[in-house]
mmCIF file of C-alpha atoms in Angstrom:
data_model
loop_
_atom_site.group_PDB
_atom_site.id
_atom_site.type_symbol
_atom_site.label_atom_id
_atom_site.label_comp_id
_atom_site.label_asym_id
_atom_site.label_seq_id
_atom_site.Cartn_x
_atom_site.Cartn_y
_atom_site.Cartn_z
ATOM 1 C CA MET A 1 -5.402 19.625 12.936
ATOM 2 C CA THR A 2 -5.197 18.177 16.397
ATOM 3 C CA PRO A 3 -7.631 15.701 17.953
ATOM 4 C CA LEU A 4 -8.799 18.492 20.233
ATOM 5 C CA ASP A 5 -10.628 20.026 17.267
ATOM 6 C CA SER A 6 -13.151 17.195 17.436
ATOM 7 C CA LEU A 7 -14.554 18.582 20.692
ATOM 8 C CA PRO A 8 -18.169 19.712 20.477
ATOM 9 C CA LEU A 9 -18.848 23.331 21.255
ATOM 10 C CA TRP A 10 -20.631 22.628 24.545
ATOM 11 C CA LEU A 11 -17.435 20.993 25.854
ATOM 12 C CA ALA A 12 -14.965 23.296 24.125
ATOM 13 C CA ALA A 13 -16.505 26.333 25.837
ATOM 14 C CA PRO A 14 -15.844 25.196 29.455
ATOM 15 C CA VAL A 15 -12.399 23.895 28.470
ATOM 16 C CA ALA A 16 -11.506 27.257 26.953
ATOM 17 C CA ALA A 17 -12.959 29.106 29.942
ATOM 18 C CA LEU A 18 -10.968 26.990 32.399
ATOM 19 C CA LEU A 19 -7.768 27.559 30.410
ATOM 20 C CA VAL A 20 -8.355 31.308 30.402
ATOM 21 C CA ILE A 21 -9.203 31.390 34.139
ATOM 22 C CA GLY A 22 -6.172 29.305 35.099
ATOM 23 C CA SER A 23 -3.661 31.260 33.060
ATOM 24 C CA THR A 24 -5.137 34.597 34.146
ATOM 25 C CA LEU A 25 -4.860 33.650 37.816
ATOM 26 C CA THR A 26 -1.274 32.514 37.309
ATOM 27 C CA VAL A 27 -0.278 35.698 35.550
ATOM 28 C CA LEU A 28 -1.976 37.780 38.266
ATOM 29 C CA GLY A 29 0.032 35.875 40.863
ATOM 30 C CA ALA A 30 3.262 36.501 38.986
ATOM 31 C CA PHE A 31 2.293 40.143 38.547
ATOM 32 C CA GLY A 32 1.811 40.412 42.298
ATOM 33 C CA LEU A 33 5.174 38.751 42.848
ATOM 34 C CA ALA A 34 6.854 41.365 40.671
ATOM 35 C CA HIS A 35 4.797 44.309 41.860
ATOM 36 C CA LEU A 36 4.210 44.071 45.639
ATOM 37 C CA ARG A 37 6.506 45.946 47.976
ATOM 38 C CA SER A 38 7.306 43.758 50.970
ATOM 39 C CA PHE A 39 8.461 40.147 50.994
ATOM 40 C CA TYR A 40 5.651 38.974 53.263
ATOM 41 C CA ASP A 41 3.112 40.361 50.803
ATOM 42 C CA ARG A 42 4.872 38.716 47.899
ATOM 43 C CA ILE A 43 4.707 35.292 49.551
ATOM 44 C CA HIS A 44 0.918 35.327 48.991
ATOM 45 C CA ALA A 45 1.093 36.038 45.288
ATOM 46 C CA PRO A 46 2.212 32.686 43.837
ATOM 47 C CA THR A 47 -0.490 30.799 45.758
ATOM 48 C CA LEU A 48 -2.950 32.087 43.151
ATOM 49 C CA GLY A 49 -1.086 30.083 40.545
ATOM 50 C CA THR A 50 -0.662 27.029 42.720
ATOM 51 C CA SER A 51 -4.282 26.770 43.853
ATOM 52 C CA TRP A 52 -6.840 27.533 41.156
ATOM 53 C CA GLY A 53 -4.336 28.419 38.464
ATOM 54 C CA THR A 54 -3.110 24.841 38.428
ATOM 55 C CA ALA A 55 -6.489 23.288 39.209
ATOM 56 C CA ALA A 56 -8.292 25.038 36.348
ATOM 57 C CA ILE A 57 -5.713 24.089 33.723
ATOM 58 C CA LEU A 58 -5.633 20.473 34.935
ATOM 59 C CA LEU A 59 -9.449 20.326 34.883
ATOM 60 C CA ALA A 60 -9.448 21.654 31.315
ATOM 61 C CA SER A 61 -7.012 18.938 30.296
ATOM 62 C CA ILE A 62 -9.055 16.223 32.047
ATOM 63 C CA LEU A 63 -12.267 17.333 30.324
ATOM 64 C CA ALA A 64 -10.688 17.615 26.884
ATOM 65 C CA TYR A 65 -8.766 14.344 26.878
ATOM 66 C CA SER A 66 -11.569 12.333 28.449
ATOM 67 C CA TRP A 67 -13.614 13.246 25.394
ATOM 68 C CA VAL A 68 -10.812 12.664 22.861
ATOM 69 C CA GLN A 69 -9.745 9.267 24.198
ATOM 70 C CA GLU A 70 -13.317 8.227 25.060
ATOM 71 C CA ARG A 71 -12.429 7.117 28.571
ATOM 72 C CA LEU A 72 -11.874 8.877 31.873
ATOM 73 C CA VAL A 73 -8.376 10.381 31.699
ATOM 74 C CA VAL A 74 -7.328 11.398 35.185
ATOM 75 C CA HIS A 75 -3.543 11.080 35.277
ATOM 76 C CA GLU A 76 -3.442 14.903 35.511
ATOM 77 C CA ILE A 77 -4.637 14.469 39.098
ATOM 78 C CA VAL A 78 -1.153 13.212 39.997
ATOM 79 C CA VAL A 79 0.339 16.585 39.071
ATOM 80 C CA GLY A 80 -2.436 18.257 41.052
ATOM 81 C CA ILE A 81 -1.778 16.147 44.152
ATOM 82 C CA CYS A 82 1.952 16.737 43.790
ATOM 83 C CA VAL A 83 1.524 20.519 43.601
ATOM 84 C CA MET A 84 -1.065 20.570 46.392
ATOM 85 C CA VAL A 85 1.131 18.614 48.796
ATOM 86 C CA THR A 86 4.473 20.206 47.982
ATOM 87 C CA THR A 87 3.591 23.916 47.766
ATOM 88 C CA PRO A 88 2.731 24.383 51.467
ATOM 89 C CA VAL A 89 6.044 22.826 52.423
ATOM 90 C CA THR A 90 8.114 25.170 50.271
ATOM 91 C CA THR A 91 6.051 28.234 51.161
ATOM 92 C CA MET A 92 6.295 27.520 54.883
ATOM 93 C CA LEU A 93 10.006 26.902 54.719
ATOM 94 C CA ILE A 94 10.719 30.021 52.645
ATOM 95 C CA GLY A 95 8.556 32.064 55.025
ATOM 96 C CA ARG A 96 10.353 30.710 58.046
ATOM 97 C CA ALA A 97 13.751 31.312 56.443
ATOM 98 C CA ALA A 98 12.777 34.917 55.721
ATOM 99 C CA LEU A 99 11.536 35.381 59.283
ATOM 100 C CA HIS A 100 14.732 33.882 60.664
ATOM 101 C CA ARG A 101 16.946 36.089 58.516
ATOM 102 C CA ASP A 102 14.954 39.231 59.299
ATOM 103 C CA ARG A 103 15.094 38.555 63.030
ATOM 104 C CA LYS A 104 18.801 37.939 62.909
ATOM 105 C CA GLU A 105 19.310 41.289 61.226
ATOM 106 C CA GLY A 106 16.870 42.992 63.596
ATOM 107 C CA ALA A 107 14.667 44.274 60.779
ATOM 108 C CA ALA A 108 11.706 46.458 61.712
ATOM 109 C CA GLY A 109 8.121 45.265 61.455
ATOM 110 C CA VAL A 110 8.849 41.608 62.164
ATOM 111 C CA PRO A 111 7.298 39.945 65.220
ATOM 112 C CA PRO A 112 9.964 38.785 67.685
ATOM 113 C CA SER A 113 10.646 35.139 68.300
ATOM 114 C CA ARG A 114 8.482 33.686 71.074
ATOM 115 C CA ARG A 115 11.349 31.823 72.621
ATOM 116 C CA ALA A 116 15.104 31.648 72.417
ATOM 117 C CA ARG A 117 16.445 29.468 69.647
ATOM 118 C CA GLY A 118 17.209 25.807 70.274
ATOM 119 C CA GLY A 119 14.705 22.940 70.426
ATOM 120 C CA ALA A 120 12.602 25.052 68.104
ATOM 121 C CA ALA A 121 11.850 25.029 64.412
ATOM 122 C CA LYS A 122 10.980 21.350 64.304
ATOM 123 C CA GLY A 123 7.274 21.516 63.869
ATOM 124 C CA MET B 1 -17.376 30.307 15.981
ATOM 125 C CA THR B 2 -16.306 26.686 15.818
ATOM 126 C CA SER B 3 -14.822 24.847 18.730
ATOM 127 C CA ALA B 4 -11.456 24.608 16.943
ATOM 128 C CA THR B 5 -11.166 28.397 16.767
ATOM 129 C CA LEU B 6 -12.346 28.762 20.375
ATOM 130 C CA LEU B 7 -9.742 26.314 21.638
ATOM 131 C CA TRP B 8 -7.065 27.896 19.468
ATOM 132 C CA ILE B 9 -7.777 31.289 20.998
ATOM 133 C CA ALA B 10 -7.874 29.893 24.557
ATOM 134 C CA LEU B 11 -4.642 27.906 24.147
ATOM 135 C CA THR B 12 -2.808 30.861 22.591
ATOM 136 C CA TYR B 13 -4.055 33.157 25.349
ATOM 137 C CA ALA B 14 -3.012 30.667 28.038
ATOM 138 C CA GLN B 15 0.449 30.209 26.515
ATOM 139 C CA THR B 16 0.977 33.954 26.206
ATOM 140 C CA MET B 17 -0.167 34.657 29.763
ATOM 141 C CA LEU B 18 1.964 31.874 31.219
ATOM 142 C CA ALA B 19 4.988 33.114 29.254
ATOM 143 C CA ILE B 20 4.401 36.621 30.643
ATOM 144 C CA ALA B 21 4.086 35.137 34.143
ATOM 145 C CA GLY B 22 7.414 33.365 33.647
ATOM 146 C CA CYS B 23 9.022 36.647 32.569
ATOM 147 C CA LEU B 24 7.633 38.455 35.632
ATOM 148 C CA ALA B 25 8.952 35.750 37.964
ATOM 149 C CA THR B 26 12.336 35.902 36.225
ATOM 150 C CA TRP B 27 12.374 39.664 36.679
ATOM 151 C CA ARG B 28 11.733 39.243 40.406
ATOM 152 C CA MET B 29 14.480 36.633 40.599
ATOM 153 C CA TRP B 30 16.892 38.986 38.833
ATOM 154 C CA LYS B 31 15.914 41.996 40.890
ATOM 155 C CA GLY B 32 15.958 40.373 44.332
ATOM 156 C CA PRO B 33 16.415 42.361 46.529
ATOM 157 C CA ARG B 34 17.123 39.566 49.004
ATOM 158 C CA ALA B 35 17.860 35.867 48.751
ATOM 159 C CA GLN B 36 14.412 34.767 49.952
ATOM 160 C CA ASP B 37 12.786 36.801 47.187
ATOM 161 C CA ARG B 38 14.878 34.971 44.634
ATOM 162 C CA VAL B 39 13.985 31.565 46.046
ATOM 163 C CA LEU B 40 10.280 32.464 46.069
ATOM 164 C CA ALA B 41 10.534 33.699 42.482
ATOM 165 C CA LEU B 42 12.289 30.483 41.445
ATOM 166 C CA ASP B 43 9.485 28.462 43.011
ATOM 167 C CA CYS B 44 6.900 30.543 41.157
ATOM 168 C CA LEU B 45 8.880 30.149 37.926
ATOM 169 C CA TYR B 46 8.850 26.374 38.334
ATOM 170 C CA ILE B 47 5.066 26.284 38.724
ATOM 171 C CA THR B 48 4.572 28.611 35.756
ATOM 172 C CA THR B 49 6.886 26.556 33.549
ATOM 173 C CA MET B 50 5.083 23.392 34.571
ATOM 174 C CA LEU B 51 1.735 24.873 33.560
ATOM 175 C CA LEU B 52 3.224 26.208 30.307
ATOM 176 C CA PHE B 53 4.502 22.716 29.451
ATOM 177 C CA PHE B 54 1.086 21.329 30.247
ATOM 178 C CA VAL B 55 -0.723 23.749 27.946
ATOM 179 C CA THR B 56 1.859 23.197 25.214
ATOM 180 C CA GLY B 57 1.310 19.455 25.553
ATOM 181 C CA MET B 58 -2.425 20.009 25.091
ATOM 182 C CA ARG B 59 -1.819 22.061 21.965
ATOM 183 C CA LEU B 60 0.699 19.711 20.357
ATOM 184 C CA ASP B 61 -1.126 16.600 21.595
ATOM 185 C CA THR B 62 1.909 14.662 22.827
ATOM 186 C CA PRO B 63 2.067 12.840 26.171
ATOM 187 C CA PHE B 64 5.735 13.766 26.658
ATOM 188 C CA PHE B 65 4.983 17.227 27.944
ATOM 189 C CA PHE B 66 2.923 15.711 30.734
ATOM 190 C CA GLU B 67 5.872 13.635 31.893
ATOM 191 C CA ALA B 68 8.126 16.664 31.624
ATOM 192 C CA SER B 69 5.783 18.791 33.730
ATOM 193 C CA LEU B 70 5.611 16.083 36.387
ATOM 194 C CA VAL B 71 9.404 16.000 36.527
ATOM 195 C CA ILE B 72 9.523 19.816 36.727
ATOM 196 C CA ALA B 73 6.991 19.805 39.583
ATOM 197 C CA ILE B 74 9.009 17.329 41.636
ATOM 198 C CA GLY B 75 12.388 18.837 40.746
ATOM 199 C CA GLY B 76 11.125 22.304 41.586
ATOM 200 C CA PHE B 77 9.887 21.137 44.952
ATOM 201 C CA VAL B 78 13.197 19.555 45.893
ATOM 202 C CA SER B 79 15.312 22.484 44.717
ATOM 203 C CA SER B 80 13.139 25.135 46.415
ATOM 204 C CA LEU B 81 13.196 23.086 49.587
ATOM 205 C CA ALA B 82 16.979 22.760 49.530
ATOM 206 C CA LEU B 83 17.411 26.478 48.883
ATOM 207 C CA ALA B 84 14.998 27.460 51.658
ATOM 208 C CA LYS B 85 16.702 25.062 54.038
ATOM 209 C CA PHE B 86 20.023 26.621 53.128
ATOM 210 C CA LEU B 87 18.663 30.087 53.915
ATOM 211 C CA LEU B 88 17.326 28.842 57.239
ATOM 212 C CA ARG B 89 20.481 27.288 58.576
ATOM 213 C CA GLY B 90 23.310 27.940 56.175
ATOM 214 C CA GLU B 91 23.674 24.272 55.402
ATOM 215 C CA VAL B 92 21.460 21.867 53.491
ATOM 216 C CA ILE B 93 21.840 18.657 55.470
ATOM 217 C CA GLU B 94 22.155 18.827 59.216
ATOM 218 C CA MET C 1 -2.687 -6.556 59.280
ATOM 219 C CA SER C 2 -0.487 -4.066 61.038
ATOM 220 C CA ARG C 3 2.568 -6.256 60.544
ATOM 221 C CA PHE C 4 2.137 -6.607 56.785
ATOM 222 C CA LEU C 5 0.497 -3.257 56.085
ATOM 223 C CA PRO C 6 1.894 -0.770 58.600
ATOM 224 C CA HIS C 7 0.555 2.247 56.684
ATOM 225 C CA PRO C 8 -2.665 1.216 54.934
ATOM 226 C CA LEU C 9 -3.612 4.737 53.861
ATOM 227 C CA LEU C 10 -0.194 5.412 52.372
ATOM 228 C CA SER C 11 -0.193 2.089 50.512
ATOM 229 C CA LEU C 12 -3.709 2.688 49.212
ATOM 230 C CA GLY C 13 -2.691 6.125 47.974
ATOM 231 C CA LEU C 14 0.357 4.694 46.229
ATOM 232 C CA VAL C 15 -1.730 2.039 44.444
ATOM 233 C CA PHE C 16 -4.095 4.810 43.356
ATOM 234 C CA VAL C 17 -1.259 6.943 41.959
ATOM 235 C CA TRP C 18 0.308 3.913 40.269
ATOM 236 C CA LEU C 19 -2.957 3.102 38.511
ATOM 237 C CA LEU C 20 -3.405 6.733 37.483
ATOM 238 C CA LEU C 21 0.024 6.919 35.905
ATOM 239 C CA THR C 22 -0.316 3.636 34.001
ATOM 240 C CA ARG C 23 -3.169 2.183 32.051
ATOM 241 C CA PHE C 24 -5.581 0.370 34.324
ATOM 242 C CA SER C 25 -5.046 -3.395 34.023
ATOM 243 C CA LEU C 26 -4.886 -6.389 36.316
ATOM 244 C CA GLY C 27 -1.118 -6.688 35.909
ATOM 245 C CA HIS C 28 -0.549 -3.124 36.949
ATOM 246 C CA LEU C 29 -2.945 -3.542 39.868
ATOM 247 C CA ILE C 30 -0.896 -6.487 41.199
ATOM 248 C CA LEU C 31 2.466 -4.810 40.529
ATOM 249 C CA GLY C 32 1.288 -1.559 42.086
ATOM 250 C CA THR C 33 -0.078 -3.346 45.148
ATOM 251 C CA VAL C 34 3.195 -5.188 45.686
ATOM 252 C CA ILE C 35 5.235 -2.004 45.326
ATOM 253 C CA ALA C 36 2.868 -0.009 47.556
ATOM 254 C CA GLY C 37 2.944 -2.691 50.254
ATOM 255 C CA PHE C 38 6.709 -2.709 50.165
ATOM 256 C CA ALA C 39 6.869 1.085 50.262
ATOM 257 C CA GLY C 40 4.535 1.183 53.266
ATOM 258 C CA TRP C 41 6.683 -1.371 55.033
ATOM 259 C CA ALA C 42 9.841 0.613 54.242
ATOM 260 C CA PHE C 43 8.187 3.812 55.417
ATOM 261 C CA ALA C 44 7.310 2.165 58.741
ATOM 262 C CA ARG C 45 11.032 1.990 59.428
ATOM 263 C CA ILE C 46 11.263 5.776 59.085
ATOM 264 C CA GLU C 47 7.979 6.688 60.757
ATOM 265 C CA PRO C 48 6.515 3.896 62.884
ATOM 266 C CA ASP C 49 3.470 5.827 64.126
ATOM 267 C CA ARG C 50 0.553 5.631 61.808
ATOM 268 C CA PRO C 51 -1.859 8.575 61.693
ATOM 269 C CA ARG C 52 -4.902 8.011 63.897
ATOM 270 C CA ILE C 53 -8.090 9.221 62.309
ATOM 271 C CA ARG C 54 -11.081 9.013 64.635
ATOM 272 C CA ALA C 55 -13.805 10.158 62.307
ATOM 273 C CA TYR C 56 -13.898 10.592 58.559
ATOM 274 C CA LEU C 57 -17.103 12.608 58.255
ATOM 275 C CA PRO C 58 -15.604 15.888 59.594
ATOM 276 C CA LEU C 59 -12.798 15.554 57.048
ATOM 277 C CA VAL C 60 -15.287 15.312 54.189
ATOM 278 C CA ARG C 61 -17.155 18.374 55.454
ATOM 279 C CA LEU C 62 -13.829 20.165 55.921
ATOM 280 C CA ALA C 63 -12.844 19.398 52.321
ATOM 281 C CA LEU C 64 -16.068 20.978 51.033
ATOM 282 C CA VAL C 65 -15.619 24.088 53.183
ATOM 283 C CA VAL C 66 -11.977 24.445 52.149
ATOM 284 C CA GLY C 67 -12.808 24.016 48.459
ATOM 285 C CA LEU C 68 -15.335 26.842 48.630
ATOM 286 C CA ASP C 69 -12.974 29.017 50.668
ATOM 287 C CA ILE C 70 -10.156 28.555 48.160
ATOM 288 C CA ILE C 71 -12.386 29.618 45.269
ATOM 289 C CA ARG C 72 -13.622 32.631 47.209
ATOM 290 C CA SER C 73 -10.211 33.804 48.369
ATOM 291 C CA ASN C 74 -8.727 33.263 44.898
ATOM 292 C CA TRP C 75 -11.319 35.665 43.592
ATOM 293 C CA ALA C 76 -10.688 38.145 46.432
ATOM 294 C CA VAL C 77 -6.908 38.158 46.028
ATOM 295 C CA ALA C 78 -7.135 38.371 42.228
ATOM 296 C CA LEU C 79 -9.391 41.410 42.617
ATOM 297 C CA LEU C 80 -6.911 42.952 45.055
ATOM 298 C CA MET C 81 -4.114 42.452 42.509
ATOM 299 C CA LEU C 82 -6.201 44.061 39.759
ATOM 300 C CA THR C 83 -7.251 47.075 41.798
ATOM 301 C CA ASN C 84 -3.760 47.579 43.204
ATOM 302 C CA GLY C 85 -4.851 46.637 46.730
ATOM 303 C CA ARG C 86 -8.052 48.718 46.782
ATOM 304 C CA HIS C 87 -5.942 51.613 45.511
ATOM 305 C CA GLY C 88 -3.446 51.497 48.334
ATOM 306 C CA ALA C 89 -5.903 50.958 51.200
ATOM 307 C CA ARG C 90 -4.939 47.316 51.783
ATOM 308 C CA ASN C 91 -3.003 46.444 54.933
ATOM 309 C CA SER C 92 -1.234 43.202 55.651
ATOM 310 C CA ALA C 93 -0.420 42.030 59.151
ATOM 311 C CA PHE C 94 1.026 39.254 61.277
ATOM 312 C CA VAL C 95 -1.516 37.419 63.426
ATOM 313 C CA GLU C 96 -0.779 35.095 66.328
ATOM 314 C CA ILE C 97 -3.280 32.306 66.832
ATOM 315 C CA PRO C 98 -3.200 29.934 69.812
ATOM 316 C CA LEU C 99 -4.115 26.438 68.628
ATOM 317 C CA ARG C 100 -5.524 23.563 70.641
ATOM 318 C CA LEU C 101 -4.675 21.018 67.955
ATOM 319 C CA ARG C 102 -1.560 18.960 68.731
ATOM 320 C CA ASP C 103 -1.801 15.980 66.405
ATOM 321 C CA PRO C 104 1.025 16.203 63.819
ATOM 322 C CA VAL C 105 -1.146 14.964 60.939
ATOM 323 C CA GLY C 106 -3.902 17.397 61.867
ATOM 324 C CA LEU C 107 -1.391 20.232 62.056
ATOM 325 C CA SER C 108 0.059 19.394 58.664
ATOM 326 C CA LEU C 109 -3.446 19.312 57.192
ATOM 327 C CA LEU C 110 -4.114 22.716 58.747
ATOM 328 C CA ALA C 111 -0.841 23.989 57.271
ATOM 329 C CA MET C 112 -1.899 22.745 53.842
ATOM 330 C CA ILE C 113 -5.286 24.427 54.153
ATOM 331 C CA VAL C 114 -3.873 27.737 55.342
ATOM 332 C CA THR C 115 -1.181 27.831 52.684
ATOM 333 C CA ALA C 116 -3.371 26.639 49.817
ATOM 334 C CA THR C 117 -5.830 29.434 50.537
ATOM 335 C CA PRO C 118 -4.502 32.601 48.913
ATOM 336 C CA GLY C 119 -4.351 35.481 51.357
ATOM 337 C CA THR C 120 -3.030 33.608 54.365
ATOM 338 C CA ALA C 121 0.473 32.217 54.837
ATOM 339 C CA TRP C 122 1.635 29.935 57.636
ATOM 340 C CA LEU C 123 4.949 31.294 58.854
ATOM 341 C CA GLU C 124 5.864 29.666 62.137
ATOM 342 C CA TYR C 125 4.451 27.228 64.649
ATOM 343 C CA ASP C 126 5.731 26.928 68.186
ATOM 344 C CA ALA C 127 5.397 23.315 69.270
ATOM 345 C CA GLU C 128 5.665 24.117 72.980
ATOM 346 C CA THR C 129 3.032 26.808 73.361
ATOM 347 C CA GLY C 130 1.019 25.838 70.291
ATOM 348 C CA VAL C 131 0.974 29.368 68.934
ATOM 349 C CA LEU C 132 0.817 29.787 65.192
ATOM 350 C CA LEU C 133 2.203 32.866 63.458
ATOM 351 C CA LEU C 134 0.145 33.711 60.405
ATOM 352 C CA HIS C 135 0.608 36.413 57.813
ATOM 353 C CA VAL C 136 -2.621 37.836 56.418
ATOM 354 C CA PHE C 137 -2.576 39.603 53.068
ATOM 355 C CA ASP C 138 -5.729 41.667 53.491
ATOM 356 C CA MET C 139 -6.246 42.654 57.093
ATOM 357 C CA ILE C 140 -9.681 44.048 57.831
ATOM 358 C CA GLU C 141 -10.415 43.286 61.494
ATOM 359 C CA THR C 142 -7.868 42.116 63.999
ATOM 360 C CA ASP C 143 -10.023 39.776 66.036
ATOM 361 C CA ASP C 144 -11.601 38.086 63.074
ATOM 362 C CA TRP C 145 -8.805 35.707 62.140
ATOM 363 C CA PRO C 146 -8.263 33.551 65.262
ATOM 364 C CA ALA C 147 -12.011 32.899 65.430
ATOM 365 C CA LEU C 148 -12.127 32.093 61.742
ATOM 366 C CA ILE C 149 -9.212 29.646 61.753
ATOM 367 C CA CYS C 150 -10.295 27.973 65.004
ATOM 368 C CA GLY C 151 -13.993 27.785 64.244
ATOM 369 C CA ARG C 152 -13.856 26.926 60.589
ATOM 370 C CA TYR C 153 -10.910 24.567 60.302
ATOM 371 C CA GLU C 154 -9.436 23.666 63.673
ATOM 372 C CA ALA C 155 -12.718 22.529 65.240
ATOM 373 C CA ARG C 156 -13.306 19.989 62.477
ATOM 374 C CA LEU C 157 -9.718 18.771 62.597
ATOM 375 C CA LEU C 158 -10.047 18.336 66.360
ATOM 376 C CA GLU C 159 -13.170 16.254 65.804
ATOM 377 C CA ALA C 160 -11.380 14.089 63.264
ATOM 378 C CA PHE C 161 -8.096 13.553 65.069
ATOM 379 C CA GLU C 162 -8.342 14.076 68.780
ATOM 380 C CA GLU C 163 -11.699 13.798 70.432
#
């Protein structure tokens, strides 16, 4: 028996729904990561998990624990802020690394660099 | 259906789905084919593990999993960043 | 003010995070404020320029628009995953978008928006010409995307940071 069992049904239903939505979005993202053909398609897949996948699960936790502890529990927001701020940085850098490597190898289907290298890439 | 059963079903479903997501990301990391795919898969694996820890913490009702998931989120960010930087230039610190 | 609190927004954010991570009490408020002030002062040594925000109202409106867009594109991309990309009919493409925005904080906000929205990925930005290279997961019309990014997001960021 956990304290979560004391939730009333009207609150347990949205918490359960948010948990299901969040985990489903994350697994769809991971499925896309495993399934899609090209790298530039695959880079879109994990953003499902990092946007509403994370947000839904954090919201579920906020709702549930605010009821259990009888005060507003919002420390989950820190994880949300952390994920929201850090994911674009990693995604951009991985994307740029892939672009750089593909251009260096002269792979087909990659747009050419707009300028010669040097002074670049700091943006 | 009581709320305890409803939450039990939702938490079990979430844990199962997140575990499957972790397996899929691991498969992509194993399979490659190129280094950037592996780094992307590692980043995805970090996020999935963080969410799995979070849901497990909700089920077991301990605050330690929250701390662990925060550490995973930050550690994952730094390691993915270092790996991507390495792919970009061939060295981590310029 | 600017001598003691070189980065007021950063310090305020740090106090907020400190209070979220600990129980709210007067002691933690004082300790967090001291640490945040010190951190802002230390950060001024790394980055002396503070972000200049001209207007806050466009940012609030932008946040609402982005929140709705993220929900909508989550749904769209999840559907695409489930239907195997409309049964093979989905095309992805690179799009080049010339931006007027030059403010670094505005650009980083735009990067966050573009990347947090599933279906678009920010790949490269050329600081000299201001051209952004975007990868779009589900490409339907070629000319749609520059207008969408500029009209929906960039215009509001320009209002907030530059004009």
